[in-house]
Coordinates of C-alpha atoms in Angstrom, one line a residue:
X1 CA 136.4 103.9 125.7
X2 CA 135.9 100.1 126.5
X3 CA 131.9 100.0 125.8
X4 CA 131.1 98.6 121.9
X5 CA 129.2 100.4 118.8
X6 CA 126.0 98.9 119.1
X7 CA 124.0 98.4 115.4
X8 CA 127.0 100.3 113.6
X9 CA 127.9 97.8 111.0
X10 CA 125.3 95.0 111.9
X11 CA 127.3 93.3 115.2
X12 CA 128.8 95.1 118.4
X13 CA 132.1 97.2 117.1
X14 CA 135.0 97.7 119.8
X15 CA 136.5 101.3 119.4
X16 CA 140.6 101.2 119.0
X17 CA 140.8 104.6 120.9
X18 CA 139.4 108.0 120.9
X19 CA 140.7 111.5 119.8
X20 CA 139.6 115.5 120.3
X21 CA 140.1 117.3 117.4
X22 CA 139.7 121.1 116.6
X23 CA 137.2 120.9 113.5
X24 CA 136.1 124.1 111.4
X25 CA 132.8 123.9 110.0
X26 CA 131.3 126.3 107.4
X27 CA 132.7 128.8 104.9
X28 CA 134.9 132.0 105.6
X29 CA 133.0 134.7 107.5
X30 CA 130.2 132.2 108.6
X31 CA 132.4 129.6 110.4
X32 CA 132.1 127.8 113.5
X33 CA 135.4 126.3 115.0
X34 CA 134.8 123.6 118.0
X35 CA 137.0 120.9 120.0
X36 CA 135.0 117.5 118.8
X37 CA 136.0 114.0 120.8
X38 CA 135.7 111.2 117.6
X39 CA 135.9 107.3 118.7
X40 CA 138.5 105.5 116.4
X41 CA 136.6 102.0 115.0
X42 CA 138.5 99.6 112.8
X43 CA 135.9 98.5 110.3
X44 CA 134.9 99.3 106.8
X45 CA 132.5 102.2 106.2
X46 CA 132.0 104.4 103.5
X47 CA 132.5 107.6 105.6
X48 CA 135.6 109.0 107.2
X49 CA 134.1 110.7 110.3
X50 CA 130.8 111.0 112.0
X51 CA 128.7 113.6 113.6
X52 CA 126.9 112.5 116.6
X53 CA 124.3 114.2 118.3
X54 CA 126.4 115.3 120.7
X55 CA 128.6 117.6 118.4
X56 CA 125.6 118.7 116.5
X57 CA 123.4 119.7 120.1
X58 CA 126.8 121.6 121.2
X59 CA 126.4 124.1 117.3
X60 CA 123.4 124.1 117.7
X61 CA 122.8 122.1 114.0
X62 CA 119.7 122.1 112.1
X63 CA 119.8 119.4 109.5
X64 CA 117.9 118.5 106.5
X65 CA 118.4 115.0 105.0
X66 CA 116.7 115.7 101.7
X67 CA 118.6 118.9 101.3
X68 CA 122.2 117.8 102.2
X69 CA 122.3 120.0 104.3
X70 CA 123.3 121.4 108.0
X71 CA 122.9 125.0 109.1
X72 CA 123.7 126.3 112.4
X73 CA 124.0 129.8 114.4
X74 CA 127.6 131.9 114.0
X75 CA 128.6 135.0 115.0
X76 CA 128.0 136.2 111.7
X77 CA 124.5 134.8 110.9
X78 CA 123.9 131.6 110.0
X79 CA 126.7 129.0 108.8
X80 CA 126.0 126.5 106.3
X81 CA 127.5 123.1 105.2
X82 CA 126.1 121.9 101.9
X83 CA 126.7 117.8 100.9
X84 CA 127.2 116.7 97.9
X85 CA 124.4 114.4 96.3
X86 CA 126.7 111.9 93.9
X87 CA 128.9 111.5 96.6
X88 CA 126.3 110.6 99.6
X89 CA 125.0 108.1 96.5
X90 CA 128.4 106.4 96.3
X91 CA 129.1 106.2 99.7
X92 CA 125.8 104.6 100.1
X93 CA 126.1 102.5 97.8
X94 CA 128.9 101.4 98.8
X95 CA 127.7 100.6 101.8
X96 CA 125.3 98.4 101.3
X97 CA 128.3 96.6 98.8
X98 CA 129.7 96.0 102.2
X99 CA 127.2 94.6 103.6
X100 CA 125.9 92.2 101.0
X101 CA 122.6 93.6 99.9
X102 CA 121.7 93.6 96.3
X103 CA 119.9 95.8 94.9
X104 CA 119.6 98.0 91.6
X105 CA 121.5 101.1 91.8
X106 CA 119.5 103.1 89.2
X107 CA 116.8 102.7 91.4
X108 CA 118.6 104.7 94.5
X109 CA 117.6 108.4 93.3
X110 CA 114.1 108.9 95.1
X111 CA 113.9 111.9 93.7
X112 CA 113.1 111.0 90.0
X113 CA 109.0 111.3 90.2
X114 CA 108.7 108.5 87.4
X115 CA 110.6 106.0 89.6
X116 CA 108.3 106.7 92.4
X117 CA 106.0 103.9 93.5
X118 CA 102.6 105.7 94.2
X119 CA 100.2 103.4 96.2
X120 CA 96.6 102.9 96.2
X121 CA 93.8 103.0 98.5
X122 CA 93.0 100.2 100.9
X123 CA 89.6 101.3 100.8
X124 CA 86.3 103.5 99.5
X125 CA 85.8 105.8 102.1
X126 CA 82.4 107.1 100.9
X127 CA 79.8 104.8 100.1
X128 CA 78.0 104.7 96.2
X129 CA 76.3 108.0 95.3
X130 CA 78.1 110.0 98.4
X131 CA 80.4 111.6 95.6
X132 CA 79.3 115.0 96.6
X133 CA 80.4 114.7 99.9
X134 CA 84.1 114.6 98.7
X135 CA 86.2 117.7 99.0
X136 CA 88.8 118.4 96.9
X137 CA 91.6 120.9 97.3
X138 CA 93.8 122.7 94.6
X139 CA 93.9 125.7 92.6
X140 CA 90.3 124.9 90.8
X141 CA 88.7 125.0 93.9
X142 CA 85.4 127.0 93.0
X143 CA 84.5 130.5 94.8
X144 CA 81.5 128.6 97.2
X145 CA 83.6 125.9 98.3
X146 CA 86.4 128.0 99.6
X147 CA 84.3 130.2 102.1

């Protein structure tokens, strides 16, 4: 492969050489086993291997970013590789150590609801003394305004 990485660690990376190796994915009775052609680059990155779309089109993946998570189709039902949260944070973090941004670290978990930034309207959408045109939707929603 002579044609460089293109936005992979922020200027065009050259691949050293390419290699097709037999990669199981999944746990013991719900395991897919598939030939996988990886592109060797010399830089650093905070993860050993990547999954491109190619590999995850030919299992047939389903992923979830905010679960860790990719399922996919087996023999035996459905397969299932689960990530691990505090090493995805590492590995993040350590790659934006590698490329010079600062920021704070404590502030990387999106998932702690007091850290969360909530925003605010841009504008009133209903003019003064249209408040009874508003709708609102919950549990409380009275018996009249749900049929």
């Amino acid at each position: 492969m002579t044609s460089p990485l293109v936005g992979f660690v922020g200027s065009p990376t050259y691949p050293t050489g390419q290699i097709a190796l037999l990669v199981a994915m999944g746990e013991e009775r719900r395991q897919i086993t598939c030939m996988i052609d990886f592109i060797i680059v010399d830089c650093p990155l905070a993860y050993n291997a990547i999954l491109g779309r190619t590999t995850l089109n030919k299992i047939g993946a389903i992923i979830s970013t905010y679960h860790l998570m990719i399922k996919f189709p087996t023999s035996e039902g459905i397969g299932c590789i689960r990530g691990d949260q505090k090493a995805a944070r590492e590995c993040y973090i350590t790659l934006l150590r590698g490329a010079n941004i600062k920021m704070n670290i404590e502030s990387l978990d999106t998932r702690d609801e007091e850290k969360l930034q909530h925003g605010e309207p841009v504008e009133e959408l209903l003019e003064p003394g249209q408040q009874e045109r508003m709708v609102k939707i919950g549990m409380g929603l009275s018996t009249a305004a749900r049929a």
